[in-house]
Amino acid sequence: MNLNSKSYSNSLKKKLIKIIPPSLHLLIPRSFEIVGTIGIIEICDELKEYETQIGEILLNLNPQLQTVVTKASFHEGEFRTQNFKHIAGIENTITQYRENGILIELDINSVYFSTKLSTEREYIAKNVKKYSNELVLFSGAGPYSFVISKYQPNISRLTSIELNPQGHEYALKNIEHNKSNLKKSQIFKQIQEICKKYSIPLYEKKILQSLNQLIYHFKNCDVNSYNSILKEIEEYNIEYNSKIVEELNYKELFEYSKEFNSLNIKTIEVNLNTINEEEKLKLLLLLICNPNFIDYSIKLKTKIYTIKTLLEKNYLLQLLTTSKPLNEIDKYNSIYMPLPKTAIEFLAKAFQLCIKGGIIYLYCFLKEEELDNFSNDTIKKIYKIAKQKNINVKILNIRKVGQSAPRMYRCCIEIQIL
Ligand SMILES: C[S@@+](CC[C@H](N)C(=O)[O-])C[C@H]1O[C@@H](n2cnc3c(N)ncnc32)[C@H](O)[C@@H]1O
């Protein structure tokens, strides 16, 4: 919550006026930010001697708060983290924050986070299309990722990449906090219906857990080292049969999948060229029942692919649920780059991972006079990088997302790959 509302700042000001001398009244902080149970306030040097009192007043003003801190540094380093100084309440920097129907847990001291971007997250999430592959670069504790899956549970794959190990750890925790996001997806309903119809005791919890494993890919690595490649293996001359799947009824299929464990990985061969709707459903059930302990050998056109890892199983899931061609399954429909300071340095990588027609959301800082100028220096740089990569692009939009300094704005440039 970013509390700039008049009533809050008025009540804060009214109380502070009583303890701060009139000569300093102009310096009284007018706004503060609330992340879960933590209030963050900026206090200038002249008011430092009043900071404990300011913290106490803020605590008393808002019953949700347990802690008040002041900003002790700007966003710094590769992880874009900020230092905070405790001034009132419980000494703690770990909290849980709600926005757009999601819950994010994080340590504000070790992971970047800003409540001011909640409207932006809502904006982008509302534009996400059904069955799309979404890639969030610089994902932090996962706020963009979970708002996306909250607004569009029918996504096919959601990859999130974060360099900061602590940010990544919190993102993994946040899968658990937001595990119900995919409950509204069609595939969840489809599997539930099959289970009901054939009295298969596959519970909601298990379906959701498997779906989360198949759809979300959180990676703790440098964006530049990330590659999305469907592992293609050589064509082998084996006699192909998908009989194992064909002959089983749904109930047996479920029992069959239950037998597997990590020491007993089973390979199933499937010919996707000839598979009918009924078999597709069976495969879907098998995939969702137990994504970890079954490997698939799938024949698609003339090639055979081995499907072993969760990421590869996600490709199979997409082949079964969408009519996308393989080259689209391997890439992303939208790529978000919320690292305004240096995101442009990673743009060549994003071009490589985006499908034709896909959109890249590049965040950057622009001066006021650059906002309506579609040939500003940043745009020129974008065209230059595209040219080097032999890619045609179109700038769809330059959006103001927030103000970062006087006459300086955090912006989102929307770039379409042609
Ligand atoms: C401005 S923060 C945004 C975090 C998150 N998207 C949010 O809105 O809360 C940028 C994030 O990018 C991460 N980062 C910086 N360089 C990176 C790189 N080369 N590869 C992956 N992540 C990186 C930082 O650790 C930081 O968490």
Short mmCIF file of C-alpha atoms and ligand atoms in Angstrom, two decimals:
data_model
loop_
_atom_site.label_atom_id
_atom_site.label_comp_id
_atom_site.label_asym_id
_atom_site.label_seq_id
_atom_site.Cartn_x
_atom_site.Cartn_y
_atom_site.Cartn_z
CA MET A 1 0.00 0.00 0.00
CA ASN A 2 1.37 3.40 -0.90
CA LEU A 3 -0.28 5.82 1.43
CA ASN A 4 -0.23 9.24 -0.11
CA SER A 5 -3.91 9.66 0.58
CA LYS A 6 -4.88 13.07 1.90
CA SER A 7 -6.54 11.78 5.06
CA TYR A 8 -3.46 9.77 6.08
CA SER A 9 -0.95 12.48 5.36
CA ASN A 10 -3.21 15.02 7.09
CA SER A 11 -3.49 12.93 10.26
CA LEU A 12 0.27 12.29 10.21
CA LYS A 13 0.99 15.96 9.69
CA LYS A 14 -1.45 17.07 12.41
CA LYS A 15 0.29 14.87 14.96
CA LEU A 16 3.83 15.74 13.84
CA ILE A 17 3.20 19.47 13.96
CA LYS A 18 2.79 19.11 17.71
CA ILE A 19 6.28 17.69 18.26
CA ILE A 20 8.33 19.38 15.53
CA PRO A 21 9.31 23.09 15.71
CA PRO A 22 7.51 25.38 13.17
CA SER A 23 10.78 26.19 11.34
CA LEU A 24 10.94 22.53 10.24
CA HIS A 25 7.28 21.99 9.35
CA LEU A 26 7.95 22.19 5.63
CA LEU A 27 10.21 19.14 5.96
CA ILE A 28 7.57 16.91 7.57
CA PRO A 29 7.23 13.72 5.48
CA ARG A 30 3.99 13.76 3.53
CA SER A 31 3.81 10.13 2.51
CA PHE A 32 4.94 6.69 3.56
CA GLU A 33 4.80 3.21 2.12
CA ILE A 34 3.29 0.17 3.77
CA VAL A 35 4.62 -3.30 2.91
CA GLY A 36 2.55 -5.75 4.93
CA THR A 37 3.26 -5.02 8.59
CA ILE A 38 6.15 -2.65 7.86
CA GLY A 39 5.84 1.11 7.42
CA ILE A 40 8.61 2.78 5.42
CA ILE A 41 9.11 6.50 5.76
CA GLU A 42 11.72 8.90 4.40
CA ILE A 43 13.06 11.28 7.03
CA CYS A 44 15.46 14.07 6.10
CA ASP A 45 18.62 14.79 8.15
CA GLU A 46 17.09 17.87 9.84
CA LEU A 47 14.32 15.69 11.36
CA LYS A 48 16.56 12.77 12.41
CA GLU A 49 16.32 13.64 16.12
CA TYR A 50 12.53 13.18 15.91
CA GLU A 51 12.61 9.86 14.03
CA THR A 52 11.62 7.62 16.98
CA GLN A 53 8.63 9.86 17.72
CA ILE A 54 7.68 9.94 14.02
CA GLY A 55 7.88 6.12 13.95
CA GLU A 56 5.70 5.79 17.06
CA ILE A 57 3.07 8.17 15.64
CA LEU A 58 2.97 6.20 12.38
CA LEU A 59 2.59 2.93 14.31
CA ASN A 60 -0.32 4.34 16.28
CA LEU A 61 -1.98 5.73 13.17
CA ASN A 62 -2.18 2.36 11.45
CA PRO A 63 -3.17 -0.78 13.40
CA GLN A 64 -1.84 -2.99 10.55
CA LEU A 65 1.72 -1.82 11.30
CA GLN A 66 4.10 -3.63 13.65
CA THR A 67 7.35 -2.04 12.52
CA VAL A 68 8.50 1.33 11.19
CA VAL A 69 11.77 1.83 9.32
CA THR A 70 13.42 4.70 7.48
CA LYS A 71 15.24 4.43 4.18
CA ALA A 72 19.00 4.33 4.90
CA SER A 73 20.20 4.08 1.29
CA PHE A 74 19.04 4.24 -2.33
CA HIS A 75 18.50 1.05 -4.34
CA GLU A 76 22.01 -0.29 -4.79
CA GLY A 77 24.08 -2.97 -6.50
CA GLU A 78 23.09 -5.72 -8.87
CA PHE A 79 20.24 -6.88 -6.61
CA ARG A 80 18.80 -3.32 -6.41
CA THR A 81 18.31 -3.69 -2.64
CA GLN A 82 17.94 -0.89 -0.13
CA ASN A 83 19.07 -0.55 3.50
CA PHE A 84 16.56 0.34 6.16
CA LYS A 85 16.95 1.61 9.73
CA HIS A 86 14.53 0.44 12.41
CA ILE A 87 12.89 3.35 14.27
CA ALA A 88 9.79 1.96 16.01
CA GLY A 89 7.88 -1.21 16.88
CA ILE A 90 9.23 -4.74 16.45
CA GLU A 91 12.67 -4.98 14.84
CA ASN A 92 11.87 -7.04 11.76
CA THR A 93 12.22 -6.78 7.97
CA ILE A 94 10.34 -9.93 6.88
CA THR A 95 6.68 -9.49 6.01
CA GLN A 96 3.75 -10.62 3.88
CA TYR A 97 2.10 -8.18 1.52
CA ARG A 98 -1.15 -8.43 -0.46
CA GLU A 99 -1.98 -6.79 -3.79
CA ASN A 100 -4.13 -7.67 -6.80
CA GLY A 101 -5.40 -10.78 -4.99
CA ILE A 102 -1.92 -12.26 -4.45
CA LEU A 103 0.35 -12.63 -1.42
CA ILE A 104 4.06 -11.88 -1.50
CA GLU A 105 6.38 -12.74 1.38
CA LEU A 106 9.80 -11.11 1.43
CA ASP A 107 12.59 -9.57 3.45
CA ILE A 108 12.65 -5.91 2.42
CA ASN A 109 16.32 -5.73 3.44
CA SER A 110 17.54 -8.44 1.05
CA VAL A 111 15.04 -8.36 -1.85
CA TYR A 112 13.87 -5.47 -4.03
CA PHE A 113 10.19 -4.68 -3.77
CA SER A 114 7.95 -1.70 -4.48
CA THR A 115 4.26 -1.36 -3.73
CA LYS A 116 4.20 1.58 -6.17
CA LEU A 117 4.25 -0.86 -9.11
CA SER A 118 1.01 -2.63 -8.22
CA THR A 119 -1.04 -0.68 -10.81
CA GLU A 120 1.56 -1.48 -13.47
CA ARG A 121 1.42 -5.18 -12.58
CA GLU A 122 -2.36 -5.10 -12.87
CA TYR A 123 -2.09 -3.34 -16.25
CA ILE A 124 0.25 -5.88 -17.80
CA ALA A 125 -1.51 -8.89 -16.28
CA LYS A 126 -4.84 -7.80 -17.77
CA ASN A 127 -3.30 -7.99 -21.26
CA VAL A 128 -2.02 -11.57 -20.97
CA LYS A 129 -3.68 -13.91 -23.47
CA LYS A 130 -4.91 -17.46 -22.93
CA TYR A 131 -2.33 -20.23 -23.53
CA SER A 132 0.55 -17.79 -23.78
CA ASN A 133 4.09 -18.37 -22.58
CA GLU A 134 5.16 -15.56 -20.27
CA LEU A 135 8.71 -14.67 -19.26
CA VAL A 136 9.47 -12.38 -16.33
CA LEU A 137 13.13 -11.39 -16.28
CA PHE A 138 14.48 -9.82 -13.05
CA SER A 139 11.55 -11.34 -11.18
CA GLY A 140 12.57 -10.71 -7.53
CA ALA A 141 10.19 -12.36 -5.06
CA GLY A 142 7.72 -12.93 -7.91
CA PRO A 143 5.13 -10.11 -7.77
CA TYR A 144 4.80 -9.77 -11.58
CA SER A 145 4.62 -13.55 -12.01
CA PHE A 146 1.84 -14.14 -9.51
CA VAL A 147 -0.27 -11.18 -10.59
CA ILE A 148 -0.05 -12.58 -14.15
CA SER A 149 -1.24 -16.05 -13.11
CA LYS A 150 -3.95 -14.53 -10.92
CA TYR A 151 -5.43 -12.57 -13.84
CA GLN A 152 -4.76 -15.24 -16.49
CA PRO A 153 -4.75 -18.74 -14.97
CA ASN A 154 -4.88 -20.22 -18.49
CA ILE A 155 -1.22 -19.54 -19.19
CA SER A 156 0.88 -22.32 -20.71
CA ARG A 157 4.21 -21.53 -19.14
CA LEU A 158 5.42 -18.84 -16.75
CA THR A 159 9.19 -18.55 -16.43
CA SER A 160 10.72 -16.15 -13.89
CA ILE A 161 14.43 -15.41 -13.68
CA GLU A 162 16.16 -13.80 -10.71
CA LEU A 163 19.85 -13.46 -9.86
CA ASN A 164 19.48 -12.72 -6.13
CA PRO A 165 19.36 -16.13 -4.33
CA GLN A 166 17.21 -14.67 -1.56
CA GLY A 167 14.76 -13.18 -4.05
CA HIS A 168 14.55 -16.60 -5.71
CA GLU A 169 14.00 -18.37 -2.37
CA TYR A 170 11.11 -16.05 -1.54
CA ALA A 171 9.65 -16.58 -5.03
CA LEU A 172 9.61 -20.34 -4.35
CA LYS A 173 7.87 -19.69 -1.02
CA ASN A 174 5.40 -17.46 -2.83
CA ILE A 175 4.37 -20.31 -5.17
CA GLU A 176 3.00 -21.95 -2.02
CA HIS A 177 1.24 -18.72 -0.93
CA ASN A 178 -0.36 -18.36 -4.36
CA LYS A 179 -0.86 -22.03 -5.17
CA SER A 180 -4.56 -21.56 -5.88
CA ASN A 181 -4.02 -19.14 -8.79
CA LEU A 182 -4.17 -21.97 -11.34
CA LYS A 183 -7.36 -23.39 -9.84
CA LYS A 184 -9.41 -21.26 -12.23
CA SER A 185 -7.65 -22.72 -15.29
CA GLN A 186 -9.50 -24.85 -17.83
CA ILE A 187 -7.00 -27.67 -17.53
CA PHE A 188 -7.62 -27.87 -13.77
CA LYS A 189 -11.37 -28.18 -14.40
CA GLN A 190 -10.81 -30.71 -17.19
CA ILE A 191 -8.74 -33.01 -14.96
CA GLN A 192 -11.24 -32.63 -12.12
CA GLU A 193 -14.07 -33.65 -14.46
CA ILE A 194 -12.22 -36.76 -15.65
CA CYS A 195 -11.51 -37.71 -12.04
CA LYS A 196 -15.14 -37.29 -11.07
CA LYS A 197 -16.43 -39.21 -14.08
CA TYR A 198 -14.19 -42.20 -13.43
CA SER A 199 -14.22 -41.98 -9.62
CA ILE A 200 -10.51 -41.37 -9.51
CA PRO A 201 -9.49 -40.10 -6.07
CA LEU A 202 -7.19 -37.40 -7.34
CA TYR A 203 -7.63 -34.55 -4.96
CA GLU A 204 -7.66 -30.84 -5.69
CA LYS A 205 -4.45 -30.39 -3.73
CA LYS A 206 -2.57 -32.95 -5.80
CA ILE A 207 -3.83 -31.58 -9.14
CA LEU A 208 -2.85 -28.05 -8.15
CA GLN A 209 0.57 -29.11 -6.92
CA SER A 210 1.29 -30.87 -10.22
CA LEU A 211 -0.05 -27.99 -12.30
CA ASN A 212 2.10 -25.52 -10.38
CA GLN A 213 5.15 -27.69 -11.03
CA LEU A 214 4.38 -27.90 -14.74
CA ILE A 215 3.49 -24.26 -15.39
CA TYR A 216 5.87 -22.26 -13.15
CA HIS A 217 9.61 -22.19 -13.82
CA PHE A 218 11.53 -20.10 -11.32
CA LYS A 219 15.24 -19.96 -12.10
CA ASN A 220 18.00 -18.50 -9.94
CA CYS A 221 20.47 -17.38 -12.59
CA ASP A 222 21.75 -14.46 -14.62
CA VAL A 223 19.35 -13.54 -17.44
CA ASN A 224 22.24 -13.78 -19.89
CA SER A 225 22.85 -17.43 -19.05
CA TYR A 226 19.22 -18.49 -19.54
CA ASN A 227 18.28 -20.51 -22.61
CA SER A 228 15.00 -22.12 -23.51
CA ILE A 229 15.73 -25.06 -25.79
CA LEU A 230 13.55 -28.05 -26.47
CA LYS A 231 15.98 -30.97 -26.35
CA GLU A 232 15.71 -32.67 -29.66
CA ILE A 233 17.22 -36.15 -29.83
CA GLU A 234 18.18 -38.13 -32.88
CA GLU A 235 15.44 -40.09 -34.60
CA TYR A 236 15.62 -43.66 -33.56
CA ASN A 237 14.39 -46.64 -35.47
CA ILE A 238 12.34 -48.22 -32.78
CA GLU A 239 9.02 -49.83 -33.42
CA TYR A 240 6.60 -47.22 -32.12
CA ASN A 241 3.69 -48.07 -29.91
CA SER A 242 1.40 -46.01 -27.73
CA LYS A 243 -0.46 -49.13 -26.62
CA ILE A 244 0.36 -48.68 -22.97
CA VAL A 245 -1.78 -45.58 -22.91
CA GLU A 246 -4.45 -46.90 -25.28
CA GLU A 247 -5.25 -50.08 -23.46
CA LEU A 248 -5.68 -48.71 -19.98
CA ASN A 249 -8.88 -47.30 -18.69
CA TYR A 250 -8.77 -44.12 -16.66
CA LYS A 251 -8.93 -45.80 -13.31
CA GLU A 252 -6.13 -48.21 -14.16
CA LEU A 253 -4.18 -45.34 -15.55
CA PHE A 254 -4.37 -43.54 -12.25
CA GLU A 255 -3.34 -46.66 -10.31
CA TYR A 256 -0.53 -47.17 -12.79
CA SER A 257 0.80 -43.66 -12.25
CA LYS A 258 0.60 -44.07 -8.47
CA GLU A 259 3.05 -46.95 -8.55
CA PHE A 260 5.90 -44.76 -9.70
CA ASN A 261 8.41 -43.22 -7.40
CA SER A 262 11.72 -41.49 -7.91
CA LEU A 263 13.58 -44.80 -7.98
CA ASN A 264 11.24 -46.31 -10.50
CA ILE A 265 10.98 -43.96 -13.46
CA LYS A 266 8.88 -45.35 -16.28
CA THR A 267 9.08 -44.41 -19.94
CA ILE A 268 5.95 -44.13 -22.02
CA GLU A 269 5.95 -43.90 -25.80
CA VAL A 270 3.37 -41.73 -27.48
CA ASN A 271 2.74 -41.05 -31.13
CA LEU A 272 1.28 -37.56 -31.19
CA ASN A 273 0.65 -37.77 -34.96
CA THR A 274 -2.12 -40.33 -34.50
CA ILE A 275 -3.41 -39.63 -31.03
CA ASN A 276 -7.16 -39.01 -30.69
CA GLU A 277 -8.99 -36.76 -28.20
CA GLU A 278 -9.69 -39.58 -25.75
CA GLU A 279 -6.03 -40.61 -25.64
CA LYS A 280 -5.02 -36.98 -25.24
CA LEU A 281 -7.15 -36.78 -22.11
CA LYS A 282 -5.57 -39.94 -20.76
CA LEU A 283 -2.12 -38.56 -21.34
CA LEU A 284 -3.09 -35.30 -19.72
CA LEU A 285 -4.30 -37.19 -16.69
CA LEU A 286 -1.09 -39.16 -16.52
CA LEU A 287 1.00 -36.05 -16.88
CA ILE A 288 -0.92 -34.22 -14.16
CA CYS A 289 -1.13 -37.27 -11.86
CA ASN A 290 2.57 -37.57 -11.64
CA PRO A 291 4.76 -35.16 -13.57
CA ASN A 292 7.97 -36.29 -11.92
CA PHE A 293 8.23 -40.01 -12.32
CA ILE A 294 7.16 -40.69 -15.89
CA ASP A 295 9.38 -39.99 -18.90
CA TYR A 296 7.81 -39.67 -22.31
CA SER A 297 9.16 -40.51 -25.76
CA ILE A 298 6.98 -38.58 -28.11
CA LYS A 299 6.83 -38.87 -31.87
CA LEU A 300 5.88 -35.63 -33.55
CA LYS A 301 5.89 -35.58 -37.35
CA THR A 302 9.03 -37.59 -38.15
CA LYS A 303 11.01 -36.74 -35.06
CA ILE A 304 11.18 -38.32 -31.66
CA TYR A 305 11.77 -36.24 -28.56
CA THR A 306 12.59 -37.40 -25.07
CA ILE A 307 10.63 -35.59 -22.42
CA LYS A 308 12.23 -35.92 -19.00
CA THR A 309 12.52 -32.65 -17.14
CA LEU A 310 9.60 -30.62 -15.80
CA LEU A 311 10.31 -27.93 -18.38
CA GLU A 312 10.12 -30.47 -21.21
CA LYS A 313 6.96 -31.93 -19.70
CA ASN A 314 5.51 -28.47 -19.93
CA TYR A 315 6.11 -28.65 -23.71
CA LEU A 316 4.14 -31.89 -23.80
CA LEU A 317 1.38 -30.25 -21.77
CA GLN A 318 1.24 -27.47 -24.35
CA LEU A 319 1.20 -29.93 -27.24
CA LEU A 320 -1.77 -31.64 -25.63
CA THR A 321 -3.74 -28.55 -24.69
CA THR A 322 -3.02 -26.00 -27.43
CA SER A 323 -2.51 -26.22 -31.17
CA LYS A 324 0.77 -24.31 -31.09
CA PRO A 325 3.61 -25.30 -33.40
CA LEU A 326 6.85 -26.43 -31.73
CA ASN A 327 8.78 -23.25 -32.50
CA GLU A 328 6.17 -21.23 -30.60
CA ILE A 329 6.16 -23.60 -27.65
CA ASP A 330 9.88 -23.10 -27.21
CA LYS A 331 9.65 -19.29 -27.01
CA TYR A 332 7.68 -16.63 -25.18
CA ASN A 333 4.69 -14.51 -26.21
CA SER A 334 5.50 -11.73 -23.74
CA ILE A 335 8.70 -10.82 -21.95
CA TYR A 336 8.77 -8.38 -19.01
CA MET A 337 12.01 -6.59 -18.11
CA PRO A 338 11.42 -4.65 -14.85
CA LEU A 339 14.99 -3.48 -14.23
CA PRO A 340 14.83 0.14 -15.46
CA LYS A 341 18.46 0.96 -14.72
CA THR A 342 20.06 -1.64 -17.01
CA ALA A 343 17.35 -3.78 -18.66
CA ILE A 344 18.32 -2.54 -22.12
CA GLU A 345 21.67 -4.36 -21.75
CA PHE A 346 19.71 -7.63 -21.80
CA LEU A 347 17.47 -6.74 -24.76
CA ALA A 348 19.40 -8.85 -27.29
CA LYS A 349 18.73 -11.88 -25.07
CA ALA A 350 15.02 -11.03 -24.89
CA PHE A 351 14.86 -10.75 -28.71
CA GLN A 352 16.27 -14.28 -28.91
CA LEU A 353 13.58 -15.66 -26.59
CA CYS A 354 10.51 -13.89 -28.05
CA ILE A 355 8.19 -15.28 -30.76
CA LYS A 356 7.34 -13.29 -33.89
CA GLY A 357 4.41 -11.04 -33.01
CA GLY A 358 5.38 -11.25 -29.32
CA ILE A 359 5.78 -8.17 -27.11
CA ILE A 360 8.71 -7.15 -24.91
CA TYR A 361 7.97 -4.77 -22.02
CA LEU A 362 11.23 -2.90 -21.46
CA TYR A 363 11.37 -0.69 -18.38
CA CYS A 364 13.69 2.31 -18.40
CA PHE A 365 14.09 5.84 -17.04
CA LEU A 366 13.21 8.67 -19.44
CA LYS A 367 13.40 12.43 -19.12
CA GLU A 368 10.15 14.37 -19.48
CA GLU A 369 11.03 15.62 -22.97
CA GLU A 370 11.75 12.05 -24.15
CA LEU A 371 8.30 10.72 -23.30
CA ASP A 372 6.48 11.58 -26.53
CA ASN A 373 9.58 11.27 -28.67
CA PHE A 374 9.63 8.00 -30.59
CA SER A 375 13.19 8.67 -31.73
CA ASN A 376 14.75 9.38 -28.33
CA ASP A 377 18.18 7.87 -27.49
CA THR A 378 16.70 4.76 -25.83
CA ILE A 379 14.49 4.02 -28.86
CA LYS A 380 17.49 4.53 -31.17
CA LYS A 381 19.43 2.02 -29.06
CA ILE A 382 16.54 -0.48 -29.28
CA TYR A 383 16.52 -0.28 -33.11
CA LYS A 384 20.31 -0.62 -33.16
CA ILE A 385 20.24 -3.81 -31.04
CA ALA A 386 17.42 -5.20 -33.21
CA LYS A 387 19.44 -4.50 -36.35
CA GLN A 388 22.50 -6.25 -34.92
CA LYS A 389 20.30 -9.29 -34.21
CA ASN A 390 18.69 -9.11 -37.66
CA ILE A 391 15.26 -8.58 -36.16
CA ASN A 392 12.52 -6.15 -37.20
CA VAL A 393 10.71 -4.44 -34.36
CA LYS A 394 7.95 -1.91 -33.89
CA ILE A 395 7.60 0.41 -30.90
CA LEU A 396 3.96 0.10 -29.86
CA ASN A 397 3.92 2.42 -26.91
CA ILE A 398 5.91 4.46 -24.40
CA ARG A 399 4.06 4.46 -21.09
CA LYS A 400 4.76 6.55 -18.01
CA VAL A 401 4.74 4.19 -15.01
CA GLY A 402 5.83 6.53 -12.22
CA GLN A 403 8.05 9.45 -11.35
CA SER A 404 11.58 8.68 -10.11
CA ALA A 405 12.98 12.23 -9.73
CA PRO A 406 11.96 15.75 -10.82
CA ARG A 407 11.29 15.60 -14.62
CA MET A 408 12.44 11.95 -14.71
CA TYR A 409 10.07 9.01 -15.17
CA ARG A 410 10.09 5.25 -14.86
CA CYS A 411 8.64 4.15 -18.22
CA CYS A 412 7.65 1.03 -20.06
CA ILE A 413 8.49 0.77 -23.75
CA GLU A 414 6.40 -1.88 -25.49
CA ILE A 415 8.33 -3.46 -28.36
CA GLN A 416 6.74 -5.87 -30.83
CA ILE A 417 8.84 -8.39 -32.76
CA LEU A 418 7.77 -8.36 -36.43
C1 LIG B 1 14.06 -3.53 -9.91
S1 LIG B 1 14.15 -5.18 -9.26
C2 LIG B 1 12.56 -5.84 -9.72
C3 LIG B 1 12.15 -7.04 -8.90
C4 LIG B 1 10.72 -7.51 -9.11
N1 LIG B 1 10.40 -7.67 -10.50
C5 LIG B 1 9.73 -6.56 -8.45
O1 LIG B 1 9.07 -5.79 -9.15
O2 LIG B 1 9.60 -6.59 -7.22
C6 LIG B 1 15.24 -5.95 -10.38
C7 LIG B 1 15.67 -7.36 -10.02
O3 LIG B 1 16.55 -7.84 -11.03
C8 LIG B 1 17.51 -8.69 -10.44
N2 LIG B 1 18.66 -8.76 -11.37
C9 LIG B 1 19.63 -7.83 -11.60
N3 LIG B 1 20.49 -8.25 -12.55
C10 LIG B 1 20.07 -9.48 -12.94
C11 LIG B 1 20.53 -10.42 -13.90
N4 LIG B 1 21.63 -10.18 -14.64
N5 LIG B 1 19.86 -11.57 -14.06
C12 LIG B 1 18.75 -11.83 -13.29
N6 LIG B 1 18.25 -10.97 -12.38
C13 LIG B 1 18.89 -9.82 -12.19
C14 LIG B 1 17.81 -8.01 -9.11
O4 LIG B 1 18.37 -8.91 -8.18
C15 LIG B 1 16.43 -7.49 -8.71
O5 LIG B 1 15.76 -8.40 -7.87
#
